[in-house]
């Protein structure tokens, strides 16, 4: 039991502690640790202690996966830094203007989220307020944004790549398998993995809608601010559409963002059927 106590001491403490620290297991962690648990329960002595340590191991499996994803996304962000000359950025010479591209916003969100997830895995109790915020961020914001980026990019790319490319930058945005998939496919895959690893509590749909509405509003302000300063739209399709159809396109993208959230919520229940009859926590 001493080994278990030492392991559990690394996990967070709150004012109210559970009798037995048993975090809910995701599908992947159950598959990985299930045989080990059965083996440990079948015998007494050191193996039984191993069974108790299995609950703590779940946290470390999650932390390891998120750490790998954090490193990968840091590499993706770093590799993108020198992709365009400074004078060809949305606002020439201003590196932060790249955040007018939703893809880049999503990549920075991925870096921050997976760093946060590593911290949560190792330090936060399952009944803490911070843990609940973590669930909300994952289900209500991270997954919808990641999948929306992938859906919009690949849909418009299949129709006409010029719909995505700012005018005059066609020679820079040539198809590149590694860059395209690391920026537009990997985030969705990462959040799918996240939803398998974690049993994320289901968020209140109205609160999720409000969070996505705020996100969409801030992003719309972002791209229009860049246009007001530079005189150029960051996406080719924005310049090709009339005022009315441009706003209809923006509205359609916002609706897609919320629909993806609903699909993600359904996937969460599919991965973890125990959530089906549970009320939203937030």
PDB file of C-alpha atoms in Angstrom:
ATOM      1  CA  UNK A   1       0.000   0.000   0.000  1.00  0.00           C
ATOM      2  CA  UNK A   2       2.930   2.371   0.566  1.00  0.00           C
ATOM      3  CA  UNK A   3       3.657   2.468  -3.148  1.00  0.00           C
ATOM      4  CA  UNK A   4       0.059   3.421  -3.834  1.00  0.00           C
ATOM      5  CA  UNK A   5       0.159   6.191  -1.238  1.00  0.00           C
ATOM      6  CA  UNK A   6       3.334   7.613  -2.740  1.00  0.00           C
ATOM      7  CA  UNK A   7       1.770   7.599  -6.204  1.00  0.00           C
ATOM      8  CA  UNK A   8      -1.502   9.125  -5.081  1.00  0.00           C
ATOM      9  CA  UNK A   9       0.319  11.835  -3.168  1.00  0.00           C
ATOM     10  CA  UNK A  10       1.435  13.187  -6.537  1.00  0.00           C
ATOM     11  CA  UNK A  11      -2.206  13.714  -7.466  1.00  0.00           C
ATOM     12  CA  UNK A  12      -4.058  16.895  -6.414  1.00  0.00           C
ATOM     13  CA  UNK A  13      -5.738  17.441  -3.109  1.00  0.00           C
ATOM     14  CA  UNK A  14      -8.969  19.363  -2.587  1.00  0.00           C
ATOM     15  CA  UNK A  15     -11.058  20.236   0.428  1.00  0.00           C
ATOM     16  CA  UNK A  16     -13.206  17.140  -0.091  1.00  0.00           C
ATOM     17  CA  UNK A  17     -11.317  14.031  -1.056  1.00  0.00           C
ATOM     18  CA  UNK A  18     -12.890  10.871  -2.443  1.00  0.00           C
ATOM     19  CA  UNK A  19     -12.721   7.732  -0.366  1.00  0.00           C
ATOM     20  CA  UNK A  20     -10.973   5.970  -3.200  1.00  0.00           C
ATOM     21  CA  UNK A  21      -9.248   7.931  -5.993  1.00  0.00           C
ATOM     22  CA  UNK A  22     -10.768   6.244  -9.008  1.00  0.00           C
ATOM     23  CA  UNK A  23     -10.880   8.496 -12.058  1.00  0.00           C
ATOM     24  CA  UNK A  24     -13.271   7.606 -14.818  1.00  0.00           C
ATOM     25  CA  UNK A  25     -11.495   5.719 -17.541  1.00  0.00           C
ATOM     26  CA  UNK A  26     -11.706   6.503 -21.197  1.00  0.00           C
ATOM     27  CA  UNK A  27     -12.041   3.770 -23.805  1.00  0.00           C
ATOM     28  CA  UNK A  28      -8.348   3.784 -24.678  1.00  0.00           C
ATOM     29  CA  UNK A  29      -7.115   3.640 -21.090  1.00  0.00           C
ATOM     30  CA  UNK A  30      -9.538   0.814 -20.333  1.00  0.00           C
ATOM     31  CA  UNK A  31      -8.182  -1.183 -23.271  1.00  0.00           C
ATOM     32  CA  UNK A  32      -4.572  -0.530 -22.278  1.00  0.00           C
ATOM     33  CA  UNK A  33      -4.931  -1.111 -18.548  1.00  0.00           C
ATOM     34  CA  UNK A  34      -7.817  -3.601 -18.417  1.00  0.00           C
ATOM     35  CA  UNK A  35      -5.727  -6.800 -18.714  1.00  0.00           C
ATOM     36  CA  UNK A  36      -3.306  -5.460 -16.105  1.00  0.00           C
ATOM     37  CA  UNK A  37      -6.172  -4.775 -13.714  1.00  0.00           C
ATOM     38  CA  UNK A  38      -7.667  -8.255 -14.120  1.00  0.00           C
ATOM     39  CA  UNK A  39      -4.287  -9.872 -13.542  1.00  0.00           C
ATOM     40  CA  UNK A  40      -3.642  -7.816 -10.420  1.00  0.00           C
ATOM     41  CA  UNK A  41      -7.058  -8.607  -8.927  1.00  0.00           C
ATOM     42  CA  UNK A  42      -6.547 -12.339  -9.378  1.00  0.00           C
ATOM     43  CA  UNK A  43      -3.734 -12.597  -6.833  1.00  0.00           C
ATOM     44  CA  UNK A  44      -2.835 -11.118  -3.481  1.00  0.00           C
ATOM     45  CA  UNK A  45       0.263  -9.332  -2.304  1.00  0.00           C
ATOM     46  CA  UNK A  46       2.323  -7.007  -4.542  1.00  0.00           C
ATOM     47  CA  UNK A  47       0.029  -7.595  -7.526  1.00  0.00           C
ATOM     48  CA  UNK A  48      -2.973  -6.271  -5.613  1.00  0.00           C
ATOM     49  CA  UNK A  49      -0.989  -3.143  -4.863  1.00  0.00           C
ATOM     50  CA  UNK A  50      -0.388  -2.887  -8.610  1.00  0.00           C
ATOM     51  CA  UNK A  51      -4.156  -2.900  -9.146  1.00  0.00           C
ATOM     52  CA  UNK A  52      -4.524   0.052  -6.806  1.00  0.00           C
ATOM     53  CA  UNK A  53      -1.730   1.894  -8.590  1.00  0.00           C
ATOM     54  CA  UNK A  54      -3.560   1.356 -11.895  1.00  0.00           C
ATOM     55  CA  UNK A  55      -5.896   4.247 -11.101  1.00  0.00           C
ATOM     56  CA  UNK A  56      -2.929   6.586 -10.788  1.00  0.00           C
ATOM     57  CA  UNK A  57      -1.410   5.136 -13.961  1.00  0.00           C
ATOM     58  CA  UNK A  58      -4.434   6.352 -15.904  1.00  0.00           C
ATOM     59  CA  UNK A  59      -3.380   9.918 -15.203  1.00  0.00           C
ATOM     60  CA  UNK A  60       0.140   9.246 -16.434  1.00  0.00           C
ATOM     61  CA  UNK A  61      -1.079   7.613 -19.657  1.00  0.00           C
ATOM     62  CA  UNK A  62      -3.155  10.701 -20.386  1.00  0.00           C
ATOM     63  CA  UNK A  63      -0.306  13.029 -19.445  1.00  0.00           C
ATOM     64  CA  UNK A  64       2.084  11.166 -21.754  1.00  0.00           C
ATOM     65  CA  UNK A  65      -0.295  11.360 -24.735  1.00  0.00           C
ATOM     66  CA  UNK A  66      -0.943  15.064 -24.212  1.00  0.00           C
ATOM     67  CA  UNK A  67       2.780  15.734 -23.786  1.00  0.00           C
ATOM     68  CA  UNK A  68       3.488  14.095 -27.149  1.00  0.00           C
ATOM     69  CA  UNK A  69       0.724  16.138 -28.804  1.00  0.00           C
ATOM     70  CA  UNK A  70       2.043  19.310 -27.162  1.00  0.00           C
ATOM     71  CA  UNK A  71       5.524  18.706 -28.600  1.00  0.00           C
ATOM     72  CA  UNK A  72       4.101  17.910 -32.045  1.00  0.00           C
ATOM     73  CA  UNK A  73       1.992  21.076 -32.170  1.00  0.00           C
ATOM     74  CA  UNK A  74       4.897  23.211 -30.964  1.00  0.00           C
ATOM     75  CA  UNK A  75       6.856  21.801 -33.914  1.00  0.00           C
ATOM     76  CA  UNK A  76       3.967  22.547 -36.311  1.00  0.00           C
ATOM     77  CA  UNK A  77       3.729  26.150 -35.070  1.00  0.00           C
ATOM     78  CA  UNK A  78       7.492  26.618 -35.260  1.00  0.00           C
ATOM     79  CA  UNK A  79       7.683  25.190 -38.783  1.00  0.00           C
ATOM     80  CA  UNK A  80       4.994  27.651 -39.901  1.00  0.00           C
ATOM     81  CA  UNK A  81       6.820  30.722 -38.605  1.00  0.00           C
ATOM     82  CA  UNK A  82       9.084  31.025 -41.639  1.00  0.00           C
ATOM     83  CA  UNK A  83       6.483  29.918 -44.172  1.00  0.00           C
ATOM     84  CA  UNK A  84       5.724  33.428 -45.469  1.00  0.00           C
ATOM     85  CA  UNK A  85       8.061  36.423 -45.765  1.00  0.00           C
ATOM     86  CA  UNK A  86       7.191  39.168 -43.277  1.00  0.00           C
ATOM     87  CA  UNK A  87       6.125  41.548 -46.041  1.00  0.00           C
ATOM     88  CA  UNK A  88       3.459  39.076 -47.245  1.00  0.00           C
ATOM     89  CA  UNK A  89       1.713  38.554 -43.924  1.00  0.00           C
ATOM     90  CA  UNK A  90      -1.935  39.710 -43.626  1.00  0.00           C
ATOM     91  CA  UNK A  91      -0.554  42.926 -42.129  1.00  0.00           C
ATOM     92  CA  UNK A  92       2.948  43.255 -43.644  1.00  0.00           C
ATOM     93  CA  UNK A  93       5.711  43.037 -41.055  1.00  0.00           C
ATOM     94  CA  UNK A  94       3.330  42.236 -38.194  1.00  0.00           C
ATOM     95  CA  UNK A  95       3.701  38.572 -37.228  1.00  0.00           C
ATOM     96  CA  UNK A  96       0.628  38.463 -34.976  1.00  0.00           C
ATOM     97  CA  UNK A  97      -1.548  39.228 -37.998  1.00  0.00           C
ATOM     98  CA  UNK A  98      -1.247  35.518 -38.869  1.00  0.00           C
ATOM     99  CA  UNK A  99      -3.869  35.001 -36.182  1.00  0.00           C
ATOM    100  CA  UNK A 100      -6.376  36.240 -38.742  1.00  0.00           C
ATOM    101  CA  UNK A 101      -6.161  32.705 -40.174  1.00  0.00           C
ATOM    102  CA  UNK A 102      -8.361  30.339 -38.185  1.00  0.00           C
ATOM    103  CA  UNK A 103      -5.887  27.532 -38.814  1.00  0.00           C
ATOM    104  CA  UNK A 104      -3.158  29.420 -36.950  1.00  0.00           C
ATOM    105  CA  UNK A 105      -5.543  30.314 -34.119  1.00  0.00           C
ATOM    106  CA  UNK A 106      -6.401  26.631 -33.784  1.00  0.00           C
ATOM    107  CA  UNK A 107      -2.736  25.578 -33.724  1.00  0.00           C
ATOM    108  CA  UNK A 108      -1.951  27.965 -30.872  1.00  0.00           C
ATOM    109  CA  UNK A 109      -5.064  26.750 -29.063  1.00  0.00           C
ATOM    110  CA  UNK A 110      -3.837  23.167 -29.457  1.00  0.00           C
ATOM    111  CA  UNK A 111      -0.454  24.036 -27.960  1.00  0.00           C
ATOM    112  CA  UNK A 112      -2.067  25.736 -24.970  1.00  0.00           C
ATOM    113  CA  UNK A 113      -4.712  23.049 -24.488  1.00  0.00           C
ATOM    114  CA  UNK A 114      -2.348  20.074 -24.448  1.00  0.00           C
ATOM    115  CA  UNK A 115       0.005  21.859 -22.047  1.00  0.00           C
ATOM    116  CA  UNK A 116      -3.028  22.500 -19.824  1.00  0.00           C
ATOM    117  CA  UNK A 117      -4.089  18.847 -20.154  1.00  0.00           C
ATOM    118  CA  UNK A 118      -0.666  17.629 -18.986  1.00  0.00           C
ATOM    119  CA  UNK A 119      -0.965  19.877 -15.939  1.00  0.00           C
ATOM    120  CA  UNK A 120      -4.521  18.714 -15.244  1.00  0.00           C
ATOM    121  CA  UNK A 121      -3.540  15.049 -15.592  1.00  0.00           C
ATOM    122  CA  UNK A 122      -0.862  15.335 -12.928  1.00  0.00           C
ATOM    123  CA  UNK A 123      -2.189  17.874 -10.454  1.00  0.00           C
ATOM    124  CA  UNK A 124      -5.961  18.362 -10.437  1.00  0.00           C
ATOM    125  CA  UNK A 125      -8.552  16.345  -8.519  1.00  0.00           C
ATOM    126  CA  UNK A 126     -11.545  15.080 -10.466  1.00  0.00           C
ATOM    127  CA  UNK A 127     -13.925  17.139  -8.311  1.00  0.00           C
ATOM    128  CA  UNK A 128     -12.090  20.449  -8.657  1.00  0.00           C
ATOM    129  CA  UNK A 129     -13.479  23.525 -10.396  1.00  0.00           C
ATOM    130  CA  UNK A 130     -10.419  23.623 -12.650  1.00  0.00           C
ATOM    131  CA  UNK A 131     -11.147  20.081 -13.778  1.00  0.00           C
ATOM    132  CA  UNK A 132     -14.702  21.085 -14.746  1.00  0.00           C
ATOM    133  CA  UNK A 133     -13.350  24.028 -16.739  1.00  0.00           C
ATOM    134  CA  UNK A 134     -11.021  21.609 -18.512  1.00  0.00           C
ATOM    135  CA  UNK A 135     -13.972  19.429 -19.548  1.00  0.00           C
ATOM    136  CA  UNK A 136     -15.881  22.465 -20.809  1.00  0.00           C
ATOM    137  CA  UNK A 137     -12.966  23.818 -22.845  1.00  0.00           C
ATOM    138  CA  UNK A 138     -12.424  20.451 -24.499  1.00  0.00           C
ATOM    139  CA  UNK A 139     -16.022  19.673 -25.422  1.00  0.00           C
ATOM    140  CA  UNK A 140     -17.462  23.144 -26.029  1.00  0.00           C
ATOM    141  CA  UNK A 141     -14.537  24.885 -27.725  1.00  0.00           C
ATOM    142  CA  UNK A 142     -11.522  22.776 -28.676  1.00  0.00           C
ATOM    143  CA  UNK A 143     -13.246  19.951 -30.538  1.00  0.00           C
ATOM    144  CA  UNK A 144     -15.708  22.175 -32.467  1.00  0.00           C
ATOM    145  CA  UNK A 145     -12.951  24.554 -33.604  1.00  0.00           C
ATOM    146  CA  UNK A 146     -10.568  21.744 -34.603  1.00  0.00           C
ATOM    147  CA  UNK A 147     -13.167  19.902 -36.680  1.00  0.00           C
ATOM    148  CA  UNK A 148     -14.561  23.108 -38.209  1.00  0.00           C
ATOM    149  CA  UNK A 149     -11.068  24.056 -39.395  1.00  0.00           C
ATOM    150  CA  UNK A 150     -10.663  20.655 -41.036  1.00  0.00           C
ATOM    151  CA  UNK A 151     -14.113  20.610 -42.630  1.00  0.00           C
ATOM    152  CA  UNK A 152     -13.874  24.147 -44.034  1.00  0.00           C
ATOM    153  CA  UNK A 153     -10.316  23.775 -45.294  1.00  0.00           C
ATOM    154  CA  UNK A 154     -10.753  20.467 -47.080  1.00  0.00           C
ATOM    155  CA  UNK A 155     -14.207  21.363 -48.462  1.00  0.00           C
ATOM    156  CA  UNK A 156     -13.047  24.668 -49.958  1.00  0.00           C
ATOM    157  CA  UNK A 157      -9.770  23.109 -51.082  1.00  0.00           C
ATOM    158  CA  UNK A 158     -11.652  20.442 -53.043  1.00  0.00           C
ATOM    159  CA  UNK A 159     -13.949  23.040 -54.639  1.00  0.00           C
ATOM    160  CA  UNK A 160     -11.176  25.496 -55.542  1.00  0.00           C
ATOM    161  CA  UNK A 161      -7.939  26.080 -53.585  1.00  0.00           C
ATOM    162  CA  UNK A 162      -8.064  29.768 -54.572  1.00  0.00           C
ATOM    163  CA  UNK A 163     -11.079  30.188 -52.279  1.00  0.00           C
ATOM    164  CA  UNK A 164      -8.646  29.843 -49.374  1.00  0.00           C
ATOM    165  CA  UNK A 165      -5.625  31.710 -50.696  1.00  0.00           C
ATOM    166  CA  UNK A 166      -5.293  35.484 -50.308  1.00  0.00           C
ATOM    167  CA  UNK A 167      -4.996  37.296 -53.627  1.00  0.00           C
ATOM    168  CA  UNK A 168      -1.431  37.403 -54.925  1.00  0.00           C
ATOM    169  CA  UNK A 169      -0.082  34.604 -52.709  1.00  0.00           C
ATOM    170  CA  UNK A 170      -0.954  31.634 -54.922  1.00  0.00           C
ATOM    171  CA  UNK A 171       2.699  30.695 -55.543  1.00  0.00           C
ATOM    172  CA  UNK A 172       3.341  30.292 -51.807  1.00  0.00           C
ATOM    173  CA  UNK A 173       0.320  28.139 -50.997  1.00  0.00           C
ATOM    174  CA  UNK A 174       1.178  25.088 -53.073  1.00  0.00           C
ATOM    175  CA  UNK A 175      -0.165  21.702 -51.879  1.00  0.00           C
ATOM    176  CA  UNK A 176       2.081  20.122 -49.269  1.00  0.00           C
ATOM    177  CA  UNK A 177       0.944  16.849 -47.704  1.00  0.00           C
ATOM    178  CA  UNK A 178       2.789  17.217 -44.398  1.00  0.00           C
ATOM    179  CA  UNK A 179       1.935  20.890 -43.859  1.00  0.00           C
ATOM    180  CA  UNK A 180      -1.698  20.570 -44.938  1.00  0.00           C
ATOM    181  CA  UNK A 181      -2.455  17.567 -42.737  1.00  0.00           C
ATOM    182  CA  UNK A 182      -0.432  18.696 -39.719  1.00  0.00           C
ATOM    183  CA  UNK A 183      -2.300  22.008 -39.710  1.00  0.00           C
ATOM    184  CA  UNK A 184      -5.800  20.974 -40.787  1.00  0.00           C
ATOM    185  CA  UNK A 185      -6.232  17.257 -40.024  1.00  0.00           C
ATOM    186  CA  UNK A 186      -4.062  16.606 -36.974  1.00  0.00           C
ATOM    187  CA  UNK A 187      -5.987  18.967 -34.630  1.00  0.00           C
ATOM    188  CA  UNK A 188      -9.236  17.070 -35.273  1.00  0.00           C
ATOM    189  CA  UNK A 189      -7.465  13.740 -34.761  1.00  0.00           C
ATOM    190  CA  UNK A 190      -5.900  15.059 -31.537  1.00  0.00           C
ATOM    191  CA  UNK A 191      -9.270  16.112 -30.113  1.00  0.00           C
ATOM    192  CA  UNK A 192     -10.829  12.798 -31.107  1.00  0.00           C
ATOM    193  CA  UNK A 193      -8.038  11.046 -29.202  1.00  0.00           C
ATOM    194  CA  UNK A 194      -8.645  13.404 -26.278  1.00  0.00           C
ATOM    195  CA  UNK A 195     -12.331  12.468 -26.172  1.00  0.00           C
ATOM    196  CA  UNK A 196     -11.444   8.767 -26.169  1.00  0.00           C
ATOM    197  CA  UNK A 197      -8.873   9.145 -23.397  1.00  0.00           C
ATOM    198  CA  UNK A 198     -11.058  11.275 -21.130  1.00  0.00           C
ATOM    199  CA  UNK A 199     -14.610  10.839 -19.937  1.00  0.00           C
ATOM    200  CA  UNK A 200     -15.447  14.503 -20.458  1.00  0.00           C
ATOM    201  CA  UNK A 201     -18.586  15.656 -18.673  1.00  0.00           C
ATOM    202  CA  UNK A 202     -21.223  16.948 -21.068  1.00  0.00           C
ATOM    203  CA  UNK A 203     -21.517  20.749 -21.067  1.00  0.00           C
ATOM    204  CA  UNK A 204     -24.732  22.704 -20.924  1.00  0.00           C
ATOM    205  CA  UNK A 205     -25.710  23.382 -24.543  1.00  0.00           C
ATOM    206  CA  UNK A 206     -26.698  27.002 -23.943  1.00  0.00           C
ATOM    207  CA  UNK A 207     -23.379  27.777 -22.253  1.00  0.00           C
ATOM    208  CA  UNK A 208     -21.539  26.029 -25.066  1.00  0.00           C
ATOM    209  CA  UNK A 209     -23.522  28.049 -27.614  1.00  0.00           C
ATOM    210  CA  UNK A 210     -22.623  31.284 -25.817  1.00  0.00           C
ATOM    211  CA  UNK A 211     -18.942  30.325 -25.664  1.00  0.00           C
ATOM    212  CA  UNK A 212     -18.849  29.528 -29.384  1.00  0.00           C
ATOM    213  CA  UNK A 213     -20.786  32.711 -30.171  1.00  0.00           C
ATOM    214  CA  UNK A 214     -18.173  34.787 -28.322  1.00  0.00           C
ATOM    215  CA  UNK A 215     -15.369  32.918 -30.089  1.00  0.00           C
ATOM    216  CA  UNK A 216     -16.975  33.458 -33.512  1.00  0.00           C
ATOM    217  CA  UNK A 217     -17.616  37.144 -32.786  1.00  0.00           C
ATOM    218  CA  UNK A 218     -14.002  37.763 -31.737  1.00  0.00           C
ATOM    219  CA  UNK A 219     -12.710  35.980 -34.827  1.00  0.00           C
ATOM    220  CA  UNK A 220     -14.991  37.963 -37.153  1.00  0.00           C
ATOM    221  CA  UNK A 221     -13.745  41.176 -35.531  1.00  0.00           C
ATOM    222  CA  UNK A 222     -10.198  39.894 -36.027  1.00  0.00           C
ATOM    223  CA  UNK A 223     -10.458  39.330 -39.790  1.00  0.00           C
ATOM    224  CA  UNK A 224     -12.324  42.595 -40.352  1.00  0.00           C
ATOM    225  CA  UNK A 225      -9.730  44.508 -38.341  1.00  0.00           C
ATOM    226  CA  UNK A 226      -6.995  43.039 -40.527  1.00  0.00           C
ATOM    227  CA  UNK A 227      -8.990  44.009 -43.627  1.00  0.00           C
ATOM    228  CA  UNK A 228      -9.472  47.556 -42.319  1.00  0.00           C
ATOM    229  CA  UNK A 229      -5.716  47.936 -41.785  1.00  0.00           C
ATOM    230  CA  UNK A 230      -4.334  46.126 -44.837  1.00  0.00           C
ATOM    231  CA  UNK A 231      -7.181  46.392 -47.344  1.00  0.00           C
ATOM    232  CA  UNK A 232      -6.938  42.650 -48.059  1.00  0.00           C
ATOM    233  CA  UNK A 233      -9.094  39.717 -47.020  1.00  0.00           C
ATOM    234  CA  UNK A 234      -7.221  36.793 -45.472  1.00  0.00           C
ATOM    235  CA  UNK A 235      -9.290  34.308 -47.504  1.00  0.00           C
ATOM    236  CA  UNK A 236      -9.838  34.462 -51.235  1.00  0.00           C
ATOM    237  CA  UNK A 237     -13.543  33.641 -50.928  1.00  0.00           C
ATOM    238  CA  UNK A 238     -14.146  36.731 -48.772  1.00  0.00           C
ATOM    239  CA  UNK A 239     -12.984  38.985 -51.584  1.00  0.00           C
ATOM    240  CA  UNK A 240     -14.974  37.133 -54.247  1.00  0.00           C
ATOM    241  CA  UNK A 241     -18.341  37.401 -52.500  1.00  0.00           C
ATOM    242  CA  UNK A 242     -20.615  40.422 -52.363  1.00  0.00           C
ATOM    243  CA  UNK A 243     -21.372  42.029 -49.003  1.00  0.00           C
ATOM    244  CA  UNK A 244     -24.601  40.037 -48.535  1.00  0.00           C
ATOM    245  CA  UNK A 245     -23.181  36.666 -49.542  1.00  0.00           C
ATOM    246  CA  UNK A 246     -20.030  37.294 -47.530  1.00  0.00           C
ATOM    247  CA  UNK A 247     -22.098  37.622 -44.369  1.00  0.00           C
ATOM    248  CA  UNK A 248     -24.226  34.619 -45.324  1.00  0.00           C
ATOM    249  CA  UNK A 249     -20.992  32.646 -45.659  1.00  0.00           C
ATOM    250  CA  UNK A 250     -19.837  33.849 -42.227  1.00  0.00           C
ATOM    251  CA  UNK A 251     -23.217  32.882 -40.744  1.00  0.00           C
ATOM    252  CA  UNK A 252     -23.016  29.434 -42.347  1.00  0.00           C
ATOM    253  CA  UNK A 253     -19.553  28.911 -40.835  1.00  0.00           C
ATOM    254  CA  UNK A 254     -20.842  29.930 -37.392  1.00  0.00           C
ATOM    255  CA  UNK A 255     -23.755  27.506 -37.696  1.00  0.00           C
ATOM    256  CA  UNK A 256     -21.339  24.768 -38.750  1.00  0.00           C
ATOM    257  CA  UNK A 257     -19.270  25.457 -35.633  1.00  0.00           C
ATOM    258  CA  UNK A 258     -22.258  24.786 -33.365  1.00  0.00           C
ATOM    259  CA  UNK A 259     -23.414  21.755 -35.353  1.00  0.00           C
ATOM    260  CA  UNK A 260     -19.955  20.261 -34.958  1.00  0.00           C
ATOM    261  CA  UNK A 261     -20.273  20.784 -31.203  1.00  0.00           C
ATOM    262  CA  UNK A 262     -23.532  18.798 -31.216  1.00  0.00           C
ATOM    263  CA  UNK A 263     -21.901  15.996 -33.206  1.00  0.00           C
ATOM    264  CA  UNK A 264     -18.957  16.031 -30.793  1.00  0.00           C
ATOM    265  CA  UNK A 265     -21.342  15.741 -27.843  1.00  0.00           C
ATOM    266  CA  UNK A 266     -22.974  12.726 -29.498  1.00  0.00           C
ATOM    267  CA  UNK A 267     -19.554  11.166 -30.117  1.00  0.00           C
ATOM    268  CA  UNK A 268     -18.672  11.683 -26.462  1.00  0.00           C
ATOM    269  CA  UNK A 269     -21.748   9.685 -25.452  1.00  0.00           C
ATOM    270  CA  UNK A 270     -20.917   7.061 -28.078  1.00  0.00           C
ATOM    271  CA  UNK A 271     -17.406   6.645 -26.674  1.00  0.00           C
ATOM    272  CA  UNK A 272     -18.659   6.643 -23.068  1.00  0.00           C
ATOM    273  CA  UNK A 273     -22.274   5.353 -22.839  1.00  0.00           C
ATOM    274  CA  UNK A 274     -22.306   6.055 -19.087  1.00  0.00           C
ATOM    275  CA  UNK A 275     -22.744   9.750 -19.983  1.00  0.00           C
ATOM    276  CA  UNK A 276     -26.010   9.177 -21.857  1.00  0.00           C
ATOM    277  CA  UNK A 277     -28.323   9.739 -18.893  1.00  0.00           C
ATOM    278  CA  UNK A 278     -26.188  12.264 -17.049  1.00  0.00           C
ATOM    279  CA  UNK A 279     -27.221  15.900 -16.953  1.00  0.00           C
ATOM    280  CA  UNK A 280     -24.865  18.579 -18.156  1.00  0.00           C
ATOM    281  CA  UNK A 281     -22.571  19.726 -15.345  1.00  0.00           C
ATOM    282  CA  UNK A 282     -22.222  23.360 -16.356  1.00  0.00           C
TER     283      UNK A 282
END
